[in-house]
CSV table of C-alpha atoms in Angstrom, one decimal:
chain,number,residue,atom,x,y,z
A,1,MET,CA,0.0,0.0,0.0
A,2,LEU,CA,1.2,3.5,-0.8
A,3,LYS,CA,2.3,5.6,2.1
A,4,SER,CA,-0.4,7.7,3.7
A,5,PHE,CA,0.4,11.4,4.0
A,6,ILE,CA,-1.0,14.4,5.7
A,7,SER,CA,-4.4,15.5,4.3
A,8,LEU,CA,-4.3,18.0,1.6
A,9,VAL,CA,-7.0,20.0,3.5
A,10,GLY,CA,-5.2,23.1,4.6
A,11,ILE,CA,-2.3,22.2,2.3
A,12,THR,CA,0.8,21.2,4.2
A,13,THR,CA,3.8,21.7,1.9
A,14,LEU,CA,6.8,19.4,1.8
A,15,VAL,CA,10.0,19.6,-0.2
A,16,LEU,CA,9.8,16.9,-2.8
A,17,GLY,CA,12.0,14.2,-1.5
A,18,THR,CA,10.9,14.1,2.1
A,19,LEU,CA,8.2,11.7,0.9
A,20,THR,CA,10.6,8.8,1.1
A,21,GLY,CA,13.1,7.8,3.8
A,22,SER,CA,16.2,7.8,1.6
A,23,GLY,CA,15.8,11.5,0.6
A,24,ASP,CA,14.8,10.7,-3.0
A,25,LYS,CA,13.8,13.6,-5.1
A,26,ASP,CA,14.0,14.9,-8.6
A,27,ARG,CA,16.1,18.1,-8.7
A,28,ALA,CA,15.3,18.8,-12.3
A,29,ALA,CA,11.5,18.5,-11.8
A,30,ARG,CA,11.2,21.0,-9.0
A,31,PRO,CA,12.1,24.7,-9.2
A,32,ALA,CA,13.5,26.0,-5.9
A,33,LYS,CA,10.5,28.2,-5.2
A,34,CYS,CA,8.0,25.5,-5.7
A,35,PRO,CA,7.4,23.3,-2.6
A,36,VAL,CA,5.2,20.4,-3.4
A,37,PRO,CA,2.1,19.6,-1.3
A,38,ALA,CA,2.0,16.3,0.6
A,39,MET,CA,0.9,13.4,-1.6
A,40,PRO,CA,-2.6,12.0,-0.9
A,41,SER,CA,-2.9,8.3,0.2
A,42,PHE,CA,-4.3,5.8,-2.3
A,43,SER,CA,-7.4,5.4,-0.1
A,44,SER,CA,-8.2,9.1,-0.3
A,45,LEU,CA,-8.2,9.2,-4.1
A,46,THR,CA,-11.6,9.6,-5.8
A,47,ALA,CA,-12.7,8.2,-9.2
A,48,ASN,CA,-12.6,10.6,-12.2
A,49,ALA,CA,-13.7,9.2,-15.6
A,50,LYS,CA,-12.3,12.2,-17.4
A,51,LEU,CA,-8.7,13.0,-18.1
A,52,PRO,CA,-7.5,15.1,-15.1
A,53,ASP,CA,-7.1,18.8,-15.5
A,54,PRO,CA,-3.3,19.7,-15.9
A,55,PHE,CA,-3.9,23.3,-15.0
A,56,LEU,CA,-5.6,22.6,-11.6
A,57,PHE,CA,-3.3,22.9,-8.6
A,58,MET,CA,-3.8,20.3,-5.8
A,59,ASN,CA,-5.2,23.0,-3.5
A,60,GLY,CA,-8.1,23.5,-6.0
A,61,SER,CA,-6.9,26.7,-7.5
A,62,ARG,CA,-6.3,27.0,-11.3
A,63,MET,CA,-3.3,28.4,-13.1
A,64,LYS,CA,-3.6,32.1,-13.9
A,65,LYS,CA,-0.2,33.0,-15.3
A,66,ARG,CA,2.2,31.2,-17.6
A,67,LYS,CA,4.9,31.4,-14.9
A,68,ASP,CA,2.6,29.2,-12.7
A,69,TRP,CA,3.5,26.3,-14.8
A,70,ASP,CA,6.8,25.8,-13.0
A,71,CYS,CA,5.0,25.1,-9.8
A,72,ARG,CA,2.2,23.0,-11.3
A,73,ARG,CA,4.7,21.0,-13.2
A,74,ALA,CA,6.5,20.3,-9.8
A,75,GLU,CA,3.2,19.0,-8.5
A,76,ILE,CA,2.6,16.7,-11.5
A,77,ALA,CA,6.2,15.5,-11.2
A,78,GLY,CA,5.5,14.6,-7.5
A,79,LEU,CA,2.3,12.8,-8.3
A,80,ALA,CA,4.0,10.8,-11.2
A,81,GLN,CA,6.8,9.6,-8.9
A,82,GLU,CA,4.4,8.8,-6.0
A,83,PHE,CA,1.8,6.8,-7.9
A,84,VAL,CA,3.5,5.8,-11.3
A,85,TYR,CA,7.2,5.6,-11.5
A,86,GLY,CA,8.8,5.7,-8.0
A,87,TYR,CA,11.3,8.4,-7.0
A,88,LYS,CA,14.3,9.6,-8.8
A,89,PRO,CA,17.2,10.1,-6.5
A,90,GLU,CA,18.8,13.6,-6.4
A,91,THR,CA,22.3,12.5,-6.9
A,92,ALA,CA,24.9,15.2,-6.2
A,93,TYR,CA,26.4,16.6,-9.4
A,94,ALA,CA,29.9,15.9,-7.9
A,95,ALA,CA,29.1,12.2,-7.7
A,96,THR,CA,29.5,11.7,-11.4
A,97,THR,CA,32.6,11.7,-13.6
A,98,GLY,CA,33.3,10.8,-17.2
A,99,SER,CA,36.1,9.5,-19.3
A,100,PHE,CA,36.3,9.2,-23.1
A,101,ALA,CA,38.2,6.8,-25.3
A,102,GLU,CA,37.6,5.0,-28.7
A,103,ASP,CA,34.2,6.8,-29.3
A,104,LYS,CA,32.8,5.7,-26.0
A,105,ILE,CA,32.1,7.7,-22.9
A,106,THR,CA,32.3,5.9,-19.5
A,107,VAL,CA,30.1,7.2,-16.8
A,108,ASN,CA,31.2,6.7,-13.2
A,109,VAL,CA,28.9,7.4,-10.3
A,110,ASN,CA,30.0,7.3,-6.6
A,111,ASP,CA,27.0,7.7,-4.3
A,112,ASN,CA,25.4,6.0,-1.3
A,113,GLY,CA,28.6,4.4,-0.4
A,114,LYS,CA,28.7,2.5,-3.7
A,115,THR,CA,30.4,3.0,-7.1
A,116,ILE,CA,29.0,2.0,-10.5
A,117,ALA,CA,30.1,2.5,-14.1
A,118,PHE,CA,28.5,2.2,-17.5
A,119,THR,CA,29.7,3.0,-21.0
A,120,CYS,CA,27.8,4.5,-23.9
A,121,SER,CA,29.0,4.2,-27.5
A,122,ILE,CA,28.8,7.4,-29.7
A,123,THR,CA,28.5,7.5,-33.4
A,124,TYR,CA,29.7,10.7,-34.9
A,125,PRO,CA,28.6,12.6,-38.1
A,126,LYS,CA,31.0,13.2,-40.9
A,127,THR,CA,29.6,16.7,-41.3
A,128,GLY,CA,29.7,19.8,-39.0
A,129,SER,CA,32.2,20.2,-36.2
A,130,GLN,CA,32.6,19.5,-32.5
A,131,PRO,CA,30.8,19.8,-30.1
A,132,TYR,CA,27.9,18.0,-31.9
A,133,PRO,CA,24.3,18.0,-30.9
A,134,ALA,CA,23.4,14.4,-29.9
A,135,MET,CA,20.3,12.1,-29.8
A,136,ILE,CA,20.4,9.8,-26.9
A,137,GLY,CA,18.9,6.4,-27.9
A,138,MET,CA,17.3,4.5,-25.0
A,139,GLY,CA,18.7,1.1,-25.7
A,140,ALA,CA,19.2,2.3,-29.2
A,141,SER,CA,17.8,4.9,-31.7
A,142,ASN,CA,15.3,3.5,-34.1
A,143,LEU,CA,14.9,6.7,-35.9
A,144,ASN,CA,16.5,7.2,-39.3
A,145,ASN,CA,20.0,7.4,-37.8
A,146,SER,CA,21.8,7.8,-41.2
A,147,GLU,CA,19.7,10.9,-41.8
A,148,LEU,CA,20.4,12.3,-38.3
A,149,LEU,CA,24.1,11.9,-39.0
A,150,LYS,CA,23.9,13.7,-42.3
A,151,MET,CA,22.2,16.5,-40.4
A,152,GLY,CA,25.3,16.7,-38.1
A,153,VAL,CA,23.7,14.9,-35.1
A,154,ALA,CA,25.6,12.3,-33.1
A,155,ILE,CA,24.0,9.2,-31.8
A,156,ILE,CA,24.6,8.0,-28.3
A,157,ASN,CA,23.5,4.5,-27.3
A,158,PHE,CA,22.4,4.4,-23.7
A,159,PRO,CA,22.5,0.9,-22.1
A,160,ASN,CA,19.2,1.1,-20.2
A,161,ASN,CA,19.1,-2.7,-19.6
A,162,LYS,CA,22.3,-2.5,-17.6
A,163,ILE,CA,20.9,0.3,-15.5
A,164,ALA,CA,17.7,-1.6,-14.6
A,165,GLU,CA,16.6,-5.0,-16.1
A,166,GLN,CA,13.3,-5.4,-17.9
A,167,LEU,CA,13.2,-9.1,-18.8
A,168,ASN,CA,9.9,-9.7,-17.2
A,169,GLY,CA,8.0,-9.3,-13.9
A,170,GLY,CA,11.0,-11.0,-12.0
A,171,SER,CA,13.4,-8.2,-13.1
A,172,ARG,CA,12.4,-5.8,-10.3
A,173,GLY,CA,15.4,-4.5,-8.3
A,174,LYS,CA,18.0,-5.8,-10.7
A,175,GLY,CA,20.7,-3.7,-12.4
A,176,LEU,CA,23.3,-1.1,-11.7
A,177,PHE,CA,20.9,1.4,-10.2
A,178,TYR,CA,19.8,-1.1,-7.6
A,179,GLU,CA,23.3,-2.1,-6.8
A,180,MET,CA,23.8,1.5,-5.7
A,181,TYR,CA,20.4,2.3,-4.1
A,182,GLY,CA,19.2,-1.1,-3.1
A,183,SER,CA,16.8,-3.6,-4.6
A,184,ASP,CA,13.9,-2.2,-2.6
A,185,HIS,CA,14.1,1.2,-4.0
A,186,SER,CA,10.9,2.7,-5.1
A,187,ALA,CA,12.2,3.6,-8.5
A,188,SER,CA,10.8,1.5,-11.3
A,189,ALA,CA,13.0,0.4,-14.3
A,190,ILE,CA,11.8,3.4,-16.3
A,191,MET,CA,12.7,5.8,-13.5
A,192,ALA,CA,16.1,4.2,-13.0
A,193,TRP,CA,16.7,4.7,-16.7
A,194,ALA,CA,15.7,8.4,-16.4
A,195,TRP,CA,18.2,8.7,-13.5
A,196,GLY,CA,20.9,7.1,-15.7
A,197,VAL,CA,20.3,9.5,-18.6
A,198,SER,CA,20.8,12.3,-16.1
A,199,ARG,CA,24.1,10.9,-15.0
A,200,LEU,CA,25.2,10.5,-18.6
A,201,ILE,CA,24.4,14.2,-19.2
A,202,ASP,CA,26.4,15.1,-16.0
A,203,ALA,CA,29.3,13.1,-17.5
A,204,LEU,CA,29.0,14.8,-20.9
A,205,GLU,CA,29.1,18.2,-19.3
A,206,LYS,CA,32.4,17.3,-17.5
A,207,THR,CA,34.0,15.5,-20.5
A,208,PRO,CA,34.5,17.9,-23.4
A,209,ALA,CA,36.8,15.4,-25.1
A,210,ALA,CA,33.7,13.5,-26.1
A,211,GLY,CA,32.8,16.3,-28.5
A,212,ILE,CA,29.2,16.5,-27.5
A,213,ASP,CA,27.3,19.7,-26.8
A,214,PRO,CA,25.3,19.1,-23.6
A,215,ALA,CA,23.1,22.1,-24.3
A,216,ARG,CA,21.7,20.4,-27.5
A,217,LEU,CA,20.5,17.0,-26.5
A,218,GLY,CA,17.5,14.9,-27.5
A,219,VAL,CA,16.4,11.5,-26.3
A,220,THR,CA,14.5,8.8,-28.1
A,221,GLY,CA,13.4,5.2,-27.8
A,222,CYS,CA,10.9,2.8,-29.4
A,223,SER,CA,8.2,0.7,-27.8
A,224,ARG,CA,9.0,-0.1,-24.2
A,225,ASN,CA,12.2,2.1,-24.5
A,226,GLY,CA,9.9,4.8,-25.9
A,227,LYS,CA,8.1,4.8,-22.5
A,228,GLY,CA,11.6,5.3,-21.0
A,229,ALA,CA,12.5,8.1,-23.4
A,230,LEU,CA,9.3,10.0,-22.4
A,231,ALA,CA,10.2,9.7,-18.7
A,232,ALA,CA,13.8,10.7,-19.3
A,233,GLY,CA,12.6,13.8,-21.1
A,234,ALA,CA,9.9,14.5,-18.5
A,235,PHE,CA,12.3,14.4,-15.6
A,236,GLU,CA,15.4,16.0,-17.1
A,237,GLN,CA,15.1,19.6,-18.1
A,238,ARG,CA,18.5,19.6,-19.8
A,239,ILE,CA,17.0,17.5,-22.6
A,240,LYS,CA,15.8,19.9,-25.4
A,241,LEU,CA,13.9,17.4,-27.5
A,242,THR,CA,12.1,14.2,-26.5
A,243,VAL,CA,11.0,11.8,-29.3
A,244,PRO,CA,9.1,8.7,-28.0
A,245,GLN,CA,8.5,6.3,-30.9
A,246,GLU,CA,5.5,4.1,-30.7
A,247,PRO,CA,5.6,3.8,-26.9
A,248,GLY,CA,1.9,2.7,-26.5
A,249,ALA,CA,0.6,2.2,-22.9
A,250,GLY,CA,2.5,4.3,-20.4
A,251,GLY,CA,3.9,6.4,-23.3
A,252,ALA,CA,1.5,8.2,-25.6
A,253,ALA,CA,-1.7,6.3,-24.6
A,254,SER,CA,-3.7,7.3,-21.6
A,255,TRP,CA,-4.8,4.6,-19.1
A,256,ARG,CA,-8.4,5.8,-19.0
A,257,VAL,CA,-8.8,5.9,-22.7
A,258,SER,CA,-7.2,2.6,-23.3
A,259,ASP,CA,-9.5,1.0,-20.8
A,260,ALA,CA,-12.4,2.4,-22.7
A,261,GLN,CA,-11.0,1.1,-25.9
A,262,LYS,CA,-10.5,-2.4,-24.4
A,263,ALA,CA,-14.2,-2.3,-23.2
A,264,ALA,CA,-15.2,-1.5,-26.8
A,265,GLY,CA,-13.5,-4.7,-28.0
A,266,LYS,CA,-10.1,-3.4,-29.1
A,267,ASN,CA,-7.0,-5.4,-28.5
A,268,VAL,CA,-5.0,-2.8,-26.7
A,269,GLN,CA,-2.7,-2.8,-23.7
A,270,THR,CA,-4.2,-1.7,-20.4
A,271,LEU,CA,-3.0,-0.9,-17.0
A,272,SER,CA,-4.2,-4.1,-15.4
A,273,GLN,CA,-2.2,-6.1,-18.1
A,274,ILE,CA,1.0,-4.1,-18.1
A,275,VAL,CA,1.7,-4.2,-14.3
A,276,GLY,CA,2.0,-8.0,-14.6
A,277,GLU,CA,4.1,-8.0,-17.7
A,278,ASN,CA,7.2,-6.2,-16.6
A,279,VAL,CA,8.7,-3.8,-14.1
A,280,TRP,CA,8.4,-0.6,-16.0
A,281,PHE,CA,6.4,1.1,-13.2
A,282,ARG,CA,6.6,1.0,-9.4
A,283,SER,CA,5.2,-2.0,-7.7
A,284,GLU,CA,2.4,-0.1,-6.1
A,285,PHE,CA,1.1,1.0,-9.5
A,286,GLY,CA,-0.7,-2.3,-9.6
A,287,LEU,CA,-3.2,-0.9,-7.1
A,288,PHE,CA,-4.8,0.9,-10.0
A,289,GLY,CA,-5.2,-2.2,-12.1
A,290,LYS,CA,-8.9,-2.2,-12.1
A,291,VAL,CA,-9.4,1.4,-11.1
A,292,SER,CA,-7.4,3.5,-13.5
A,293,ASP,CA,-9.9,6.3,-13.0
A,294,LYS,CA,-8.6,6.8,-9.5
A,295,LEU,CA,-5.2,7.9,-10.9
A,296,PRO,CA,-4.7,11.7,-10.0
A,297,LEU,CA,-3.0,12.1,-13.4
A,298,ASP,CA,-2.8,10.4,-16.8
A,299,GLN,CA,-0.3,10.2,-19.7
A,300,HIS,CA,-1.3,13.6,-21.1
A,301,MET,CA,0.1,15.1,-17.9
A,302,ILE,CA,3.3,13.0,-18.0
A,303,ALA,CA,3.8,14.3,-21.5
A,304,ALA,CA,3.2,17.8,-20.3
A,305,LEU,CA,6.1,17.5,-18.0
A,306,CYS,CA,8.3,18.1,-21.1
A,307,ALA,CA,6.8,21.6,-21.5
A,308,PRO,CA,8.0,24.2,-22.3
A,309,ARG,CA,10.6,22.1,-24.0
A,310,ALA,CA,10.0,20.3,-27.2
A,311,LEU,CA,8.2,16.9,-27.5
A,312,LEU,CA,7.4,14.9,-30.7
A,313,PHE,CA,5.5,11.7,-30.7
A,314,LEU,CA,6.0,9.3,-33.6
A,315,GLU,CA,3.1,6.8,-33.7
A,316,ASN,CA,1.8,4.0,-35.9
A,317,THR,CA,-1.9,3.3,-36.6
A,318,SER,CA,-1.1,-0.2,-37.8
A,319,MET,CA,-0.3,-1.4,-34.3
A,320,GLU,CA,-3.7,-2.0,-32.5
A,321,TRP,CA,-1.9,-3.1,-29.3
A,322,LEU,CA,-0.5,0.4,-28.9
A,323,SER,CA,-4.1,1.9,-28.9
A,324,PRO,CA,-3.7,4.5,-31.7
A,325,ALA,CA,-7.0,6.1,-30.7
A,326,SER,CA,-5.9,6.5,-27.1
A,327,SER,CA,-2.6,8.0,-28.3
A,328,TRP,CA,-4.3,10.5,-30.5
A,329,ILE,CA,-6.8,11.6,-27.8
A,330,THR,CA,-4.0,11.8,-25.3
A,331,ALA,CA,-1.8,13.9,-27.5
A,332,ASN,CA,-4.5,16.4,-28.2
A,333,ALA,CA,-5.1,16.8,-24.5
A,334,ALA,CA,-1.5,17.2,-23.8
A,335,HIS,CA,-1.1,19.7,-26.6
A,336,LYS,CA,-3.4,22.1,-24.7
A,337,VAL,CA,-0.6,22.7,-22.2
A,338,TRP,CA,1.7,24.1,-24.9
A,339,GLU,CA,-1.2,26.0,-26.2
A,340,ALA,CA,-1.8,27.7,-22.9
A,341,LEU,CA,1.9,28.6,-22.6
A,342,GLY,CA,1.7,30.2,-26.1
A,343,ILE,CA,4.2,27.7,-27.6
A,344,PRO,CA,2.0,25.2,-29.6
A,345,ASP,CA,4.8,24.6,-32.1
A,346,ARG,CA,7.0,22.9,-29.4
A,347,MET,CA,4.7,19.8,-29.2
A,348,GLY,CA,3.9,17.6,-32.2
A,349,PHE,CA,2.3,14.3,-32.9
A,350,SER,CA,2.6,12.2,-36.1
A,351,GLN,CA,0.7,9.0,-36.5
A,352,ILE,CA,1.1,7.1,-39.7
A,353,GLY,CA,0.4,3.4,-40.4
A,354,GLY,CA,1.5,1.0,-43.1
A,355,HIS,CA,4.9,0.1,-41.6
A,356,ASN,CA,6.4,-2.3,-39.1
A,357,HIS,CA,6.8,-1.6,-35.5
A,358,CYS,CA,9.8,0.7,-34.8
A,359,ALA,CA,10.4,1.2,-38.5
A,360,LEU,CA,10.3,4.9,-39.1
A,361,PRO,CA,8.7,5.5,-42.5
A,362,ASP,CA,10.0,8.1,-44.9
A,363,SER,CA,6.7,9.9,-44.6
A,364,GLN,CA,7.5,10.8,-40.9
A,365,MET,CA,11.0,12.1,-41.6
A,366,PRO,CA,9.8,15.7,-42.4
A,367,GLU,CA,8.4,16.1,-38.9
A,368,LEU,CA,11.5,14.6,-37.3
A,369,ARG,CA,13.8,16.7,-39.4
A,370,ALA,CA,12.0,19.9,-38.5
A,371,TYR,CA,12.0,19.2,-34.8
A,372,VAL,CA,15.7,18.3,-34.8
A,373,MET,CA,16.6,21.3,-36.9
A,374,LYS,CA,14.7,23.7,-34.7
A,375,PHE,CA,15.3,22.4,-31.2
A,376,MET,CA,18.7,20.6,-31.5
A,377,ILE,CA,20.6,22.3,-34.3
A,378,GLY,CA,19.0,25.7,-33.8
A,379,ASN,CA,17.3,26.6,-37.2
A,380,SER,CA,14.3,28.4,-35.9
A,381,SER,CA,12.7,28.7,-39.4
A,382,ASP,CA,11.6,25.1,-39.6
A,383,ASP,CA,7.9,24.5,-39.3
A,384,THR,CA,7.1,22.3,-36.3
A,385,VAL,CA,3.4,22.7,-36.3
A,386,VAL,CA,2.2,19.1,-36.7
A,387,MET,CA,-0.7,17.2,-35.1
A,388,LYS,CA,-1.8,14.6,-37.5
A,389,THR,CA,-3.1,11.0,-37.8
A,390,ASP,CA,-4.2,8.9,-40.7
A,391,SER,CA,-7.0,7.5,-38.6
A,392,ASP,CA,-10.5,8.8,-38.4
A,393,VAL,CA,-10.5,9.1,-34.5
A,394,SER,CA,-11.1,12.6,-33.0
A,395,LEU,CA,-10.8,14.1,-29.5
A,396,ASP,CA,-14.3,14.1,-28.0
A,397,ASP,CA,-13.9,16.9,-25.5
A,398,GLY,CA,-17.2,16.2,-23.9
A,399,ARG,CA,-16.3,12.6,-23.3
A,400,TRP,CA,-12.8,13.1,-22.0
A,401,LEU,CA,-12.4,16.6,-20.8
A,402,ASP,CA,-14.3,18.7,-18.1
A,403,TRP,CA,-11.8,21.4,-18.4
A,404,SER,CA,-10.7,24.0,-21.1
A,405,VAL,CA,-7.5,25.8,-21.9
A,406,PRO,CA,-7.1,28.8,-19.6
A,407,LYS,CA,-6.1,32.2,-20.9
A,408,LEU,CA,-2.9,32.7,-19.0
A,409,LYS,CA,-1.3,36.1,-18.4
């Protein structure tokens, strides 16, 4: 059972991180002036069939200014860690060092009385000059890597399976992350990967010999690794562009909408299924298996954690298991956050079928190229306004939303 905390009545604020005994917290997710309210207990959560309002603070007030997003984002990050992913440790910057040799960067972390190391290979472009922008591939990049290299973008392979295993439901607590923080740490495999990506970025900042510009980084991954790429981008503000590719449930698809799709006879992945398949989410997430409508957030709000930075979903309508309808509805709900912030061109969604899973078709390269050019390379003239699907599904606001986009000052 999830920990029970002080009632939100009369809001008692806690610094994010005091919610667990080990001092876990996500430094990048919480601005210094944004204390996070105590998390509610599972038993206190009430059912809500609609996608929760991303603009509604936990104290019942609603965002009025664009600058309020920093603190609302911090709340959402707290909810996501408490109920979905587990907590990302705030590892001191000084704990990480890096070394570079033979097109590989080795990341060394010394924390909690333990030392671990992992190595990431780097493929360099033959055009442009160092330091290069780089796309971090969760496990690997399944984008059109040859085209990225031609654009002058390096590819970094991040060994997520070494950080936290994801073989099956018996993988929980296995991997380098758990060697350092203990097999009973709250962090799921996905959150452990996000932590590892942050340590890689620490090392890149300290290792100029690697020839990578840490101020121009993207992250991607496909399928299960796409779920991880989204979390890495959501919880690390140094990532400029997040590109989840066909991540499905726990990525682009909302749990509530997917449950409705399942009830309508679609063969889609749901929360009740996924919690028994693998260890991508914290163990307590299984409490929501048959009551996803009790979640105080959903995937549209996880996606919104990337705002005001750039996010591009690349989806596939030929993969029913990914719940294409749920992904489209979720993306449109998430996009409203960027709309409210006055930057709708920083979040895109492209959903095209007729190709294999994790095989990026040429028809989606224009969107990817535009986002990479604008947000990683720095060509602001590229058009990144893209919200498209080749399906006939639409967002039924009346069915899924009981909130609208606020006019923020």
